[in-house]
mmCIF file of C-alpha atoms in Angstrom:
data_model
loop_
_atom_site.group_PDB
_atom_site.id
_atom_site.type_symbol
_atom_site.label_atom_id
_atom_site.label_comp_id
_atom_site.label_asym_id
_atom_site.label_seq_id
_atom_site.Cartn_x
_atom_site.Cartn_y
_atom_site.Cartn_z
ATOM 1 C CA MET A 1342 107.048 75.576 108.210
ATOM 2 C CA ASN A 1343 107.682 74.462 111.816
ATOM 3 C CA VAL A 1344 109.029 77.875 112.719
ATOM 4 C CA TRP A 1345 105.970 79.584 111.261
ATOM 5 C CA LEU A 1346 103.814 77.010 113.063
ATOM 6 C CA VAL A 1347 105.312 78.114 116.381
ATOM 7 C CA CYS A 1348 104.806 81.772 115.569
ATOM 8 C CA GLY A 1349 101.246 81.050 114.569
ATOM 9 C CA ALA A 1350 100.631 79.497 117.938
ATOM 10 C CA LEU A 1351 102.275 82.333 119.838
ATOM 11 C CA LEU A 1352 100.441 85.236 118.177
ATOM 12 C CA PRO A 1353 96.844 84.244 119.234
ATOM 13 C CA ALA A 1354 98.253 83.877 122.764
ATOM 14 C CA LEU A 1355 99.725 87.324 122.646
ATOM 15 C CA CYS A 1356 96.473 88.720 121.274
ATOM 16 C CA LEU A 1357 94.420 87.286 124.200
ATOM 17 C CA ALA A 1358 97.065 88.401 126.638
ATOM 18 C CA PHE A 1359 97.039 91.981 125.263
ATOM 19 C CA ALA A 1360 93.269 91.894 125.556
ATOM 20 C CA VAL A 1361 93.389 90.802 129.184
ATOM 21 C CA GLY A 1362 96.095 93.361 130.040
ATOM 22 C CA SER A 1363 94.081 96.196 128.439
ATOM 23 C CA ARG A 1364 90.694 95.318 129.962
ATOM 24 C CA PHE A 1365 91.742 94.822 133.604
ATOM 25 C CA GLY A 1366 93.602 97.479 135.559
ATOM 26 C CA GLY A 1367 95.729 97.345 138.743
ATOM 27 C CA ARG A 1368 98.603 95.087 139.659
ATOM 28 C CA THR A 1369 96.858 91.873 138.642
ATOM 29 C CA ALA A 1370 96.656 92.769 134.926
ATOM 30 C CA PRO A 1371 100.310 91.796 134.045
ATOM 31 C CA TRP A 1372 99.921 88.417 135.781
ATOM 32 C CA LEU A 1373 96.557 87.740 134.157
ATOM 33 C CA ALA A 1374 98.086 88.588 130.735
ATOM 34 C CA ARG A 1375 101.012 86.221 131.329
ATOM 35 C CA ILE A 1376 98.771 83.382 132.518
ATOM 36 C CA VAL A 1377 96.492 83.783 129.471
ATOM 37 C CA PHE A 1378 99.544 83.809 127.221
ATOM 38 C CA LEU A 1379 100.996 80.579 128.639
ATOM 39 C CA VAL A 1380 97.617 78.764 128.659
ATOM 40 C CA THR A 1381 96.863 79.782 125.122
ATOM 41 C CA VAL A 1382 100.266 78.716 123.911
ATOM 42 C CA GLY A 1383 99.689 75.305 125.531
ATOM 43 C CA VAL A 1384 96.383 74.932 123.678
ATOM 44 C CA ALA A 1385 97.313 76.483 120.371
ATOM 45 C CA THR A 1386 100.579 74.690 119.730
ATOM 46 C CA PRO A 1387 99.228 71.115 119.616
ATOM 47 C CA LEU A 1388 96.229 72.335 117.553
ATOM 48 C CA ALA A 1389 98.565 74.009 115.034
ATOM 49 C CA TYR A 1390 100.747 70.907 114.906
ATOM 50 C CA TRP A 1391 97.652 68.682 114.275
ATOM 51 C CA MET A 1392 96.489 71.019 111.503
ATOM 52 C CA TYR A 1393 99.916 70.912 109.858
ATOM 53 C CA ARG A 1394 99.992 67.057 109.925
ATOM 54 C CA HIS A 1395 96.406 66.321 108.927
ATOM 55 C CA THR A 1396 95.328 69.157 106.605
ATOM 56 C CA ASP A 1397 96.521 70.777 103.401
ATOM 57 C CA GLN A 1398 99.715 72.722 103.931
ATOM 58 C CA VAL A 1399 98.534 75.630 101.853
ATOM 59 C CA ALA A 1400 95.460 76.015 104.041
ATOM 60 C CA THR A 1401 97.676 75.803 107.149
ATOM 61 C CA THR A 1402 99.875 78.552 105.802
ATOM 62 C CA LEU A 1403 96.862 80.761 105.119
ATOM 63 C CA VAL A 1404 95.541 80.183 108.667
ATOM 64 C CA ILE A 1405 98.917 81.135 110.177
ATOM 65 C CA ALA A 1406 99.302 84.191 107.924
ATOM 66 C CA GLY A 1407 95.801 85.207 109.024
ATOM 67 C CA SER A 1408 96.810 84.854 112.670
ATOM 68 C CA PHE A 1409 99.766 87.183 111.977
ATOM 69 C CA LEU A 1410 97.449 89.799 110.498
ATOM 70 C CA TYR A 1411 94.918 89.338 113.331
ATOM 71 C CA GLY A 1412 97.651 89.586 115.922
ATOM 72 C CA GLY A 1413 98.990 92.848 114.532
ATOM 73 C CA VAL A 1414 95.609 94.545 114.297
ATOM 74 C CA PHE A 1415 94.296 93.310 117.613
ATOM 75 C CA SER A 1416 97.394 93.980 119.613
ATOM 76 C CA ALA A 1417 97.657 97.482 118.193
ATOM 77 C CA SER A 1418 94.064 98.214 119.087
ATOM 78 C CA ALA A 1419 94.301 96.930 122.601
ATOM 79 C CA ARG A 1420 97.072 98.948 124.280
ATOM 80 C CA GLY A 1421 99.462 99.606 121.501
ATOM 81 C CA LEU A 1422 102.769 98.119 120.487
ATOM 82 C CA VAL A 1423 104.708 101.415 120.574
ATOM 83 C CA GLU A 1424 105.164 103.904 123.399
ATOM 84 C CA ASP A 1425 105.511 107.336 121.853
ATOM 85 C CA ASN A 1426 107.559 109.238 124.466
ATOM 86 C CA ALA A 1427 107.178 113.000 125.044
ATOM 87 C CA PRO A 1428 106.403 114.320 121.564
ATOM 88 C CA PRO A 1429 107.396 118.006 121.446
ATOM 89 C CA SER A 1430 104.795 120.683 120.990
ATOM 90 C CA PRO A 1431 104.412 122.477 117.590
ATOM 91 C CA ALA A 1432 105.988 125.570 119.131
ATOM 92 C CA THR A 1433 109.061 123.602 120.231
ATOM 93 C CA ARG A 1434 109.391 122.044 116.812
ATOM 94 C CA ALA A 1435 109.216 125.467 115.184
ATOM 95 C CA GLN A 1436 111.804 126.963 117.501
ATOM 96 C CA ILE A 1437 114.228 124.055 116.792
ATOM 97 C CA LEU A 1438 113.745 124.542 113.050
ATOM 98 C CA THR A 1439 114.640 128.280 113.298
ATOM 99 C CA TYR A 1440 118.117 127.393 114.474
ATOM 100 C CA HIS A 1441 118.686 125.436 111.261
ATOM 101 C CA THR A 1442 117.725 128.166 108.786
ATOM 102 C CA VAL A 1443 120.254 130.782 109.884
ATOM 103 C CA PRO A 1444 122.546 132.185 107.172
ATOM 104 C CA GLY A 1445 125.916 130.588 106.988
ATOM 105 C CA LEU A 1446 124.823 127.117 108.195
ATOM 106 C CA ARG A 1447 126.251 124.836 105.505
ATOM 107 C CA TYR A 1448 124.714 121.419 104.692
ATOM 108 C CA PRO A 1449 127.517 119.259 103.219
ATOM 109 C CA ARG A 1450 126.779 116.899 100.376
ATOM 110 C CA GLU A 1451 126.492 113.271 101.370
ATOM 111 C CA PRO A 1452 129.471 111.200 100.129
ATOM 112 C CA ARG A 1453 128.870 109.118 97.095
ATOM 113 C CA GLY A 1454 127.795 105.637 97.919
ATOM 114 C CA LYS A 1455 126.938 106.309 101.558
ATOM 115 C CA ARG A 1456 123.207 106.039 101.134
ATOM 116 C CA ALA A 1457 123.505 102.879 99.049
ATOM 117 C CA PHE A 1458 125.837 101.382 101.700
ATOM 118 C CA ASP A 1459 123.333 102.266 104.430
ATOM 119 C CA VAL A 1460 120.372 100.711 102.664
ATOM 120 C CA LEU A 1461 122.225 97.523 101.680
ATOM 121 C CA LEU A 1462 123.712 96.923 105.123
ATOM 122 C CA ALA A 1463 120.462 97.844 107.004
ATOM 123 C CA ALA A 1464 118.374 95.553 104.847
ATOM 124 C CA LEU A 1465 120.830 92.755 105.402
ATOM 125 C CA GLY A 1466 120.813 93.501 109.154
ATOM 126 C CA VAL A 1467 117.032 93.320 109.352
ATOM 127 C CA ALA A 1468 116.920 90.033 107.386
ATOM 128 C CA VAL A 1469 119.567 88.378 109.534
ATOM 129 C CA THR A 1470 118.291 89.602 112.934
ATOM 130 C CA LEU A 1471 114.505 89.473 112.382
ATOM 131 C CA PRO A 1472 114.050 86.184 114.310
ATOM 132 C CA LEU A 1473 115.790 87.867 117.236
ATOM 133 C CA TRP A 1474 113.265 90.652 117.153
ATOM 134 C CA PHE A 1475 110.460 88.265 118.007
ATOM 135 C CA VAL A 1476 112.476 86.901 120.974
ATOM 136 C CA ILE A 1477 113.334 90.372 122.269
ATOM 137 C CA ALA A 1478 109.754 91.561 121.908
ATOM 138 C CA LEU A 1479 108.475 88.512 123.796
ATOM 139 C CA LEU A 1480 111.015 88.969 126.625
ATOM 140 C CA VAL A 1481 110.209 92.692 126.973
ATOM 141 C CA TRP A 1482 106.494 92.039 126.957
ATOM 142 C CA PHE A 1483 106.621 89.097 129.366
ATOM 143 C CA GLU A 1484 108.550 91.053 131.973
ATOM 144 C CA GLU A 1485 106.091 93.957 131.702
ATOM 145 C CA PRO A 1486 103.055 93.428 129.412
ATOM 146 C CA GLY A 1487 102.653 96.534 127.317
ATOM 147 C CA PRO A 1488 104.299 98.212 124.300
ATOM 148 C CA VAL A 1489 107.428 96.455 123.075
ATOM 149 C CA PHE A 1490 108.764 99.412 121.039
ATOM 150 C CA PHE A 1491 109.728 102.831 122.219
ATOM 151 C CA THR A 1492 109.988 105.995 120.093
ATOM 152 C CA LYS A 1493 112.265 108.851 120.912
ATOM 153 C CA ASN A 1494 111.169 112.096 119.330
ATOM 154 C CA SER A 1495 114.675 113.053 118.136
ATOM 155 C CA VAL A 1496 116.096 115.869 116.016
ATOM 156 C CA GLY A 1497 117.431 114.834 112.568
ATOM 157 C CA ARG A 1498 118.911 116.583 109.540
ATOM 158 C CA GLY A 1499 117.741 120.137 109.179
ATOM 159 C CA GLY A 1500 116.269 120.255 112.662
ATOM 160 C CA VAL A 1501 113.335 118.046 111.678
ATOM 161 C CA VAL A 1502 111.878 115.985 114.532
ATOM 162 C CA PHE A 1503 111.421 112.315 113.695
ATOM 163 C CA ARG A 1504 110.502 109.134 115.574
ATOM 164 C CA GLN A 1505 113.595 107.098 116.509
ATOM 165 C CA VAL A 1506 112.436 103.523 116.985
ATOM 166 C CA LYS A 1507 113.950 101.250 119.700
ATOM 167 C CA PHE A 1508 112.933 98.316 121.789
ATOM 168 C CA ARG A 1509 111.493 99.426 125.096
ATOM 169 C CA SER A 1510 114.105 98.908 127.853
ATOM 170 C CA MET A 1511 112.440 100.865 130.614
ATOM 171 C CA ARG A 1512 109.171 100.548 132.483
ATOM 172 C CA TYR A 1513 106.067 101.848 130.718
ATOM 173 C CA ALA A 1514 105.518 105.555 131.214
ATOM 174 C CA ALA A 1515 108.731 105.783 133.263
ATOM 175 C CA GLU A 1516 108.770 109.599 133.179
ATOM 176 C CA ARG A 1517 105.088 110.075 133.976
ATOM 177 C CA HIS A 1518 105.723 111.411 137.490
ATOM 178 C CA THR A 1519 109.278 112.724 137.063
ATOM 179 C CA GLY A 1520 109.456 114.290 133.648
ATOM 180 C CA PRO A 1521 112.684 113.962 131.695
ATOM 181 C CA VAL A 1522 115.463 112.829 134.057
ATOM 182 C CA VAL A 1523 118.877 111.285 133.678
ATOM 183 C CA ALA A 1524 119.109 107.516 133.154
ATOM 184 C CA THR A 1525 121.879 106.017 135.284
ATOM 185 C CA SER A 1526 123.587 102.639 135.330
ATOM 186 C CA ALA A 1527 121.464 101.353 138.249
ATOM 187 C CA ASP A 1528 118.235 103.090 137.226
ATOM 188 C CA PRO A 1529 115.327 101.366 138.946
ATOM 189 C CA ARG A 1530 113.071 102.189 136.016
ATOM 190 C CA THR A 1531 115.057 99.943 133.703
ATOM 191 C CA LEU A 1532 113.675 96.459 133.009
ATOM 192 C CA ARG A 1533 115.874 93.472 133.835
ATOM 193 C CA VAL A 1534 115.922 92.432 130.201
ATOM 194 C CA GLY A 1535 116.427 96.087 129.342
ATOM 195 C CA ARG A 1536 119.798 96.173 131.039
ATOM 196 C CA GLN A 1537 121.027 93.344 128.811
ATOM 197 C CA LEU A 1538 119.530 94.981 125.731
ATOM 198 C CA ARG A 1539 121.406 98.199 126.516
ATOM 199 C CA ARG A 1540 124.641 96.394 127.356
ATOM 200 C CA TRP A 1541 124.681 94.753 123.887
ATOM 201 C CA HIS A 1542 122.881 97.556 122.035
ATOM 202 C CA LEU A 1543 120.137 95.185 120.987
ATOM 203 C CA ASP A 1544 117.494 97.804 121.842
ATOM 204 C CA GLU A 1545 118.794 99.751 118.841
ATOM 205 C CA LEU A 1546 118.022 97.028 116.266
ATOM 206 C CA PRO A 1547 114.702 98.753 115.199
ATOM 207 C CA GLU A 1548 116.724 101.834 114.244
ATOM 208 C CA LEU A 1549 117.636 99.836 111.145
ATOM 209 C CA LEU A 1550 114.108 100.784 109.977
ATOM 210 C CA ASN A 1551 114.925 104.427 110.413
ATOM 211 C CA VAL A 1552 118.009 103.863 108.213
ATOM 212 C CA LEU A 1553 115.838 102.266 105.494
ATOM 213 C CA THR A 1554 113.286 105.122 105.619
ATOM 214 C CA GLY A 1555 116.079 107.702 105.287
ATOM 215 C CA THR A 1556 115.659 109.493 108.618
ATOM 216 C CA MET A 1557 118.945 108.026 109.878
ATOM 217 C CA SER A 1558 122.266 106.632 108.615
ATOM 218 C CA LEU A 1559 124.342 103.772 109.984
ATOM 219 C CA VAL A 1560 127.001 106.279 111.032
ATOM 220 C CA GLY A 1561 126.565 109.922 111.885
ATOM 221 C CA PRO A 1562 125.992 112.269 114.847
ATOM 222 C CA ARG A 1563 123.886 110.424 117.392
ATOM 223 C CA PRO A 1564 120.270 111.802 117.338
ATOM 224 C CA LEU A 1565 119.100 113.377 120.654
ATOM 225 C CA ARG A 1566 115.606 113.918 121.961
ATOM 226 C CA ALA A 1567 114.030 117.240 121.046
ATOM 227 C CA VAL A 1568 113.576 118.065 124.725
ATOM 228 C CA LEU A 1569 117.331 117.939 125.128
ATOM 229 C CA VAL A 1570 118.285 119.574 121.850
ATOM 230 C CA HIS A 1571 115.939 122.476 122.416
ATOM 231 C CA GLY A 1572 118.043 123.703 125.314
ATOM 232 C CA ASP A 1573 121.436 122.829 123.840
ATOM 233 C CA LEU A 1574 120.759 124.873 120.692
ATOM 234 C CA ALA A 1575 120.377 127.949 122.871
ATOM 235 C CA ALA A 1576 123.265 127.169 125.242
ATOM 236 C CA VAL A 1577 125.947 125.901 122.864
ATOM 237 C CA PRO A 1578 126.952 128.077 119.900
ATOM 238 C CA GLY A 1579 126.950 126.170 116.621
ATOM 239 C CA PHE A 1580 125.176 123.160 118.045
ATOM 240 C CA ALA A 1581 122.953 123.093 114.930
ATOM 241 C CA GLU A 1582 125.962 122.067 112.852
ATOM 242 C CA ARG A 1583 125.594 118.472 114.058
ATOM 243 C CA HIS A 1584 122.190 118.388 112.328
ATOM 244 C CA THR A 1585 123.536 119.251 108.881
ATOM 245 C CA VAL A 1586 123.893 115.593 108.074
ATOM 246 C CA ARG A 1587 121.742 112.498 108.710
ATOM 247 C CA PRO A 1588 122.037 111.286 112.318
ATOM 248 C CA GLY A 1589 123.503 107.824 112.812
ATOM 249 C CA ILE A 1590 123.198 104.667 114.875
ATOM 250 C CA ALA A 1591 126.944 104.855 115.597
ATOM 251 C CA CYS A 1592 129.180 107.873 116.005
ATOM 252 C CA ILE A 1593 132.583 108.780 117.456
ATOM 253 C CA ALA A 1594 131.111 110.091 120.696
ATOM 254 C CA GLN A 1595 128.745 107.203 121.239
ATOM 255 C CA ILE A 1596 131.486 104.612 120.704
ATOM 256 C CA GLU A 1597 133.610 106.143 123.456
ATOM 257 C CA LYS A 1598 131.198 107.238 126.183
ATOM 258 C CA TYR A 1599 127.707 106.706 127.671
ATOM 259 C CA HIS A 1600 127.090 110.336 128.601
ATOM 260 C CA ILE A 1601 128.928 113.267 127.076
ATOM 261 C CA ALA A 1602 128.837 117.023 127.489
ATOM 262 C CA PRO A 1603 127.118 118.881 124.608
ATOM 263 C CA THR A 1604 130.295 120.906 123.784
ATOM 264 C CA GLU A 1605 132.395 117.760 123.561
ATOM 265 C CA ARG A 1606 129.708 115.965 121.547
ATOM 266 C CA LEU A 1607 129.678 118.874 119.077
ATOM 267 C CA ARG A 1608 133.463 118.812 118.763
ATOM 268 C CA LYS A 1609 133.546 115.134 117.975
ATOM 269 C CA ASP A 1610 130.596 115.368 115.552
ATOM 270 C CA ARG A 1611 132.370 118.175 113.703
ATOM 271 C CA VAL A 1612 135.331 115.895 113.176
ATOM 272 C CA TYR A 1613 133.128 113.189 111.681
ATOM 273 C CA ILE A 1614 131.365 115.721 109.419
ATOM 274 C CA ARG A 1615 134.675 117.031 108.068
ATOM 275 C CA ARG A 1616 136.021 113.515 107.387
ATOM 276 C CA MET A 1617 132.730 111.845 106.398
ATOM 277 C CA SER A 1618 133.184 108.973 103.877
ATOM 278 C CA VAL A 1619 132.089 105.352 103.364
ATOM 279 C CA GLY A 1620 135.586 104.215 104.384
ATOM 280 C CA LEU A 1621 135.318 106.042 107.698
ATOM 281 C CA ASP A 1622 131.859 104.641 108.298
ATOM 282 C CA ILE A 1623 133.194 101.082 107.865
ATOM 283 C CA ARG A 1624 135.967 101.752 110.349
ATOM 284 C CA LEU A 1625 133.641 103.356 112.874
ATOM 285 C CA LEU A 1626 131.134 100.420 112.586
ATOM 286 C CA GLY A 1627 134.015 98.025 113.197
ATOM 287 C CA ARG A 1628 135.073 100.035 116.290
ATOM 288 C CA ALA A 1629 131.492 100.024 117.559
ATOM 289 C CA VAL A 1630 131.269 96.231 117.311
ATOM 290 C CA VAL A 1631 134.665 95.748 119.099
ATOM 291 C CA THR A 1632 133.839 98.178 121.972
ATOM 292 C CA THR A 1633 130.441 96.610 122.441
ATOM 293 C CA VAL A 1634 131.797 93.069 122.617
ATOM 294 C CA ARG A 1635 134.708 94.021 124.922
ATOM 295 C CA GLY A 1636 132.638 96.454 127.024
ATOM 296 C CA GLU A 1637 135.277 99.121 126.518
ATOM 297 C CA ARG A 1638 132.968 102.108 126.348
ATOM 298 C CA GLU A 1639 132.923 104.415 129.402
ATOM 299 C CA ALA A 1640 130.062 103.208 131.679
ATOM 300 C CA ALA A 1641 126.969 105.227 132.528
ATOM 301 C CA PRO A 1642 127.337 107.185 135.794
ATOM 302 C CA ARG A 1643 125.481 106.040 138.919
ATOM 303 C CA ALA A 1644 122.834 108.253 140.422
ATOM 304 C CA GLU A 1645 125.088 109.477 143.240
ATOM 305 C CA GLU A 1646 127.734 110.525 140.705
ATOM 306 C CA MET A 1647 125.475 112.923 138.894
ATOM 307 C CA PRO A 1648 126.180 116.511 139.898
ATOM 308 C CA GLY A 1649 123.346 117.925 141.922
ATOM 309 C CA GLY A 1650 121.247 114.915 140.982
ATOM 310 C CA GLN A 1651 120.666 116.504 137.640
ATOM 311 C CA GLY A 1652 123.770 116.242 135.480
ATOM 312 C CA GLU A 1653 123.277 117.213 131.882
ATOM 313 C CA ARG A 1654 119.772 116.837 130.673
ATOM 314 C CA ALA A 1655 120.719 113.612 128.979
ATOM 315 C CA VAL A 1656 117.563 111.577 128.876
ATOM 316 C CA HIS A 1657 117.710 107.778 128.473
ATOM 317 C CA ARG A 1658 120.837 106.720 126.561
ATOM 318 C CA ALA A 1659 122.110 108.961 123.781
#
């Protein structure tokens, strides 16, 4: 109950802070939101503790549950909890789909047990890491009050565009003035907490929800944003083959490198699709954990290392 008591005290504070941040513009809004959050936490915490000690515990639980519901509704109506980045136009979606309906493009059958393995492990992952989600969301919001989640409009199986959910690791509306540009290792648009989230892949925890809903798998070709795929489908013959299976959180290419050329990515994804099995998924997940802990994956290039300042059109991290 003490944990829920703390959460019940934090949520009203976040609600008021979201309200302040959404009603006042300019550079003062983030500071006003943070101040309101801290003040409200200081007031709400002792009140929640007093209620827990001097009133019926069932009533206290109902009050805290109500604050959760109130917090979700109010926060979503203020500025939003999710930043939906660059959704493609209907015309772009239609063009992407046409590449995946050509004769001869074969959609292999998913190995037996793969979906059950995905659901079981993803559900366990959400249950174990859920307390960490609240901490990450609070750290992201406190550094820059605003949405705590970020959705990439990525291309999935069959060329269908879906929303890939992540924790926001870059500043809000980072591409407002530049359009899609390459994210480098010292990108000034990245939040301080965002650098650590990316280093340990914690920004990808919400993708477990994509696994549970069936738009992603734990292991498979890494989903890329529609704005990137749209060009690669035209430039790289056979690029649609990587979309004949569910995209994954981990893949061979993603384990080894930060940025990778489309032709090399396709080659590695073809290897996975040919050998796809639950046993291979287990081995690749193990490799992903080891390379993350050891920091063995090839680092992201710095801005001055990108050819012509453009590089591939890799946007954010793959």
